[in-house]
mmCIF file of C-alpha atoms in Angstrom:
data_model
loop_
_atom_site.group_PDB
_atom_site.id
_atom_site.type_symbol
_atom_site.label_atom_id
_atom_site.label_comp_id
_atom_site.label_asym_id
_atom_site.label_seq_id
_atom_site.Cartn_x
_atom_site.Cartn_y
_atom_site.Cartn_z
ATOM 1 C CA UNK L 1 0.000 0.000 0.000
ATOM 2 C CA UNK L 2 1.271 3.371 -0.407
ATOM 3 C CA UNK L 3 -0.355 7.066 -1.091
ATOM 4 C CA UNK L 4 -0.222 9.532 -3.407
ATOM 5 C CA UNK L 5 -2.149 12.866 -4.233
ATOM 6 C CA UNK L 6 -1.832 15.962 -6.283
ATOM 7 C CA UNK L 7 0.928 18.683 -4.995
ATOM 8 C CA UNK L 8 1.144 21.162 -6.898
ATOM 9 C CA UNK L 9 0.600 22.777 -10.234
ATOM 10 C CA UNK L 10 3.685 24.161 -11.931
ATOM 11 C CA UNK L 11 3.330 26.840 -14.985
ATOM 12 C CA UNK L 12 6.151 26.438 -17.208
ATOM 13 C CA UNK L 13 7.841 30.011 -18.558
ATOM 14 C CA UNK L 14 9.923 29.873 -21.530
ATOM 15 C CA UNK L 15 11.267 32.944 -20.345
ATOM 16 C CA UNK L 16 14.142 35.577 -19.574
ATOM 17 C CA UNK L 17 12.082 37.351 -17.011
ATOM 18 C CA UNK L 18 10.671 34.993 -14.591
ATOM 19 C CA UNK L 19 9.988 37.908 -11.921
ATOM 20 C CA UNK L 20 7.565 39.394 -15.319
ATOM 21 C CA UNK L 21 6.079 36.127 -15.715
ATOM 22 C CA UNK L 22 5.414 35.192 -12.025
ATOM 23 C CA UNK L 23 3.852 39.076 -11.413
ATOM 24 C CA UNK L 24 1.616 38.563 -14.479
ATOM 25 C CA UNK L 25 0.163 35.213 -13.249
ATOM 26 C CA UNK L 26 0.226 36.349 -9.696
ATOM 27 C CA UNK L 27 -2.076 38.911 -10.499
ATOM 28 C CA UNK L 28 -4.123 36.822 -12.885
ATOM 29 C CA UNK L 29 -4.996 34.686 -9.829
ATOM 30 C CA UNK L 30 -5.209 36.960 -7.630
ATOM 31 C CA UNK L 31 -2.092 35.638 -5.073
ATOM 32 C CA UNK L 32 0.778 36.872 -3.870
ATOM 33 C CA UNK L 33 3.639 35.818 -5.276
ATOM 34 C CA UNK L 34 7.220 34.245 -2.821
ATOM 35 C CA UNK L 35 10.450 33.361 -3.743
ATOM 36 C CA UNK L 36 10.624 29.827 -3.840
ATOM 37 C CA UNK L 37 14.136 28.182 -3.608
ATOM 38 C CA UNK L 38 13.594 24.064 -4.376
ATOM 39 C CA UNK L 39 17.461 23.926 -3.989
ATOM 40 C CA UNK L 40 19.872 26.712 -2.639
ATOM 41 C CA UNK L 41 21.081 28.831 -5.576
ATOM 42 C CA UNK L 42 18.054 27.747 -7.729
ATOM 43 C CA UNK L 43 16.155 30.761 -9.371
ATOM 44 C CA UNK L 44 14.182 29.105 -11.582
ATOM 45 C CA UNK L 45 10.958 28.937 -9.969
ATOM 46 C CA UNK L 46 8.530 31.266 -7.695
ATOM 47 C CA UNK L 47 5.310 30.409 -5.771
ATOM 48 C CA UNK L 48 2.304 31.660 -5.828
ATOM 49 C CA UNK L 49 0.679 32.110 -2.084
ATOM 50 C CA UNK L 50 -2.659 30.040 -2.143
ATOM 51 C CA UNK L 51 -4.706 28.522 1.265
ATOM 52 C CA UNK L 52 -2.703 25.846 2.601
ATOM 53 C CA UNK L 53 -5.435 23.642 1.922
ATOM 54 C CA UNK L 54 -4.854 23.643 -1.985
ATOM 55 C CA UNK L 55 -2.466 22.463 -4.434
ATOM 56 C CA UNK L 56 0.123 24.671 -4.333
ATOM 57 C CA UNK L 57 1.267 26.652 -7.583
ATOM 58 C CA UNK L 58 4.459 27.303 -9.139
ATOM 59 C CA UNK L 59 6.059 29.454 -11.684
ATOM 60 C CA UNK L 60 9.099 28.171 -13.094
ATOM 61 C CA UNK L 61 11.481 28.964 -15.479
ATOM 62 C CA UNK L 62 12.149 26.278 -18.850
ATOM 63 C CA UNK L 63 13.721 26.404 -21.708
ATOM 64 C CA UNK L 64 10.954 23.969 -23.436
ATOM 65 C CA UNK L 65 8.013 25.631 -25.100
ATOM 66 C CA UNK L 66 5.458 27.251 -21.919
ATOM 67 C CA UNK L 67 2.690 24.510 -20.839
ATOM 68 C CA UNK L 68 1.184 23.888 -17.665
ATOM 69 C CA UNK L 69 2.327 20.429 -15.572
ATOM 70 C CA UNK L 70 1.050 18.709 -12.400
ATOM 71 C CA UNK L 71 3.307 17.348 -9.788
ATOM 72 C CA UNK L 72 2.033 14.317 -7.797
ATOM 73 C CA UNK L 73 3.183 13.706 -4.238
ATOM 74 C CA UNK L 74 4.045 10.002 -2.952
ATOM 75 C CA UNK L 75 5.026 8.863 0.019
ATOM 76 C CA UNK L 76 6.632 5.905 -2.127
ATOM 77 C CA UNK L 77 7.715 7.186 -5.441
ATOM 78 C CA UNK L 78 8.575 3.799 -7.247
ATOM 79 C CA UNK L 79 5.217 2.026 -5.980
ATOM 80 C CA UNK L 80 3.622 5.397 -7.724
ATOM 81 C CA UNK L 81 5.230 5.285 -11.033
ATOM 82 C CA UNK L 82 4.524 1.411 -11.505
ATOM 83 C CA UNK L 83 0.947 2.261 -10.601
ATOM 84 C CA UNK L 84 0.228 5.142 -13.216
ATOM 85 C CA UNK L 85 2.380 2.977 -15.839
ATOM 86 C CA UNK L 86 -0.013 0.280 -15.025
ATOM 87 C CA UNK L 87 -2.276 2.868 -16.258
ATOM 88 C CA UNK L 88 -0.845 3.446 -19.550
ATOM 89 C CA UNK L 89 1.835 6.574 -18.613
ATOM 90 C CA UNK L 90 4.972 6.174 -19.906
ATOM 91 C CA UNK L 91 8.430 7.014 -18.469
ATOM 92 C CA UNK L 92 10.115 9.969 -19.535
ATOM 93 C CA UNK L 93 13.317 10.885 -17.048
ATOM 94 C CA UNK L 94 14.270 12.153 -13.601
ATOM 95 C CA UNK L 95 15.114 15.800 -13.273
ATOM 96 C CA UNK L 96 17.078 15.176 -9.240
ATOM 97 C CA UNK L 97 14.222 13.224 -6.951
ATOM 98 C CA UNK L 98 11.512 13.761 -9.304
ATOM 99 C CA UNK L 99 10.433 11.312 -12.051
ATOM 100 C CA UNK L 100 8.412 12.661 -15.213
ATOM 101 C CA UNK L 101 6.220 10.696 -16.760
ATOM 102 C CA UNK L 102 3.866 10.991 -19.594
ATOM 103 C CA UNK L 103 -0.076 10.467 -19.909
ATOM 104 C CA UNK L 104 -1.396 8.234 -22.917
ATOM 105 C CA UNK L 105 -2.657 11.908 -23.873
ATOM 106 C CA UNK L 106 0.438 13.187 -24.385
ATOM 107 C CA UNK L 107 0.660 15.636 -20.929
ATOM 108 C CA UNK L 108 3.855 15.475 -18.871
ATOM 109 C CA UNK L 109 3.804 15.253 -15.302
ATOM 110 C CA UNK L 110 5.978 14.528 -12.179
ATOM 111 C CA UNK L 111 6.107 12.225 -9.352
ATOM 112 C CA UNK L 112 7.596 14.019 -5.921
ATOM 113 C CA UNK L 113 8.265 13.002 -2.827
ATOM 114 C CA UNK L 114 5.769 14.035 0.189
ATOM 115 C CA UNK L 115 6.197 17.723 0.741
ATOM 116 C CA UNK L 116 2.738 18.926 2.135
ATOM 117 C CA UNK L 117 2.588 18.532 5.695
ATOM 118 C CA UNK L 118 -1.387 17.244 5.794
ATOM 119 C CA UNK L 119 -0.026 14.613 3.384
ATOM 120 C CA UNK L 120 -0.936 11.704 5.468
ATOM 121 C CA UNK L 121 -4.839 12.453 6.348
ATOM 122 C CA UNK L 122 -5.290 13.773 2.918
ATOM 123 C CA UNK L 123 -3.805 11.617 0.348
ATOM 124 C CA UNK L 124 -4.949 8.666 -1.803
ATOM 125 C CA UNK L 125 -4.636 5.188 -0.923
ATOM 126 C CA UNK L 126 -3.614 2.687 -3.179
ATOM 127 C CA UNK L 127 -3.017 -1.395 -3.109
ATOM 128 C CA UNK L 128 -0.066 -1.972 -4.552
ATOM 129 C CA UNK L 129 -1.358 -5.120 -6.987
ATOM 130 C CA UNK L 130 -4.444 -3.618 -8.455
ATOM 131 C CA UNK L 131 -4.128 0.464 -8.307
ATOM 132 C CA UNK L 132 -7.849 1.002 -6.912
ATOM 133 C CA UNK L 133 -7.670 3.007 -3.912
ATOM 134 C CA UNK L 134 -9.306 1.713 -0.392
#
């Protein structure tokens, strides 16, 4: 058994001007936007402040054409990616911890470790043989 859920939505900027880019969709949406640091010395990304109780939302900087991805949070990565390619996604690569992987649909998304802290009482559970949560 192990859980999963959805993290966070990340809004990919093909950009040179991140700050432009996370103002514009900060203000689209209405949130504030933070410096978000994933590693020290990274710049590539900024959050968007949103209730704790939602996904949370990311701006980052790409140098692939701008799309819109979903990150999924699992408390056991591998168990995760075997279930959604049980499902029919497809693996792509790793970018550090996270794996991407790609729908039948053609949509890229990533698998993350747990980062939200009401992880536990929140998230999916899943049986590790047939995928069908419990």
């Amino acid at each position: 058994m192990h859980k999963s859920r959805l993290q966070t939505l990340v809004i990919d900027c093909e950009t040179d001007d991140l700050a432009s880019d996370a103002a514009f969709w900060g203000s689209a949406l209405g949130c504030k936007v933070l410096a978000c640091n994933m590693e020290p010395g990274d710049e590539n990304y900024r959050e968007l402040e949103v209730d704790p109780s939602q996904p949370k939302i990311l701006v980052q900087k790409v140098s692939h054409p701008s799309r819109v991805h979903l990150d999924i949070e699992a408390d056991d990565i591998e168990a995760e990616v075997v279930r959604l390619e049980r499902l029919g996604a497809k693996k792509v690569g790793k970018v550090r911890h996270f794996t991407i992987l790609e729908a039948p649909s053609g949509q890229r998304f990533c698998i993350v470790p747990v980062q939200r802290p009401d992880f536990e009482e929140k998230a999916n559970v899943w049986m590790e043989r047939d995928g069908n949560d419990t």
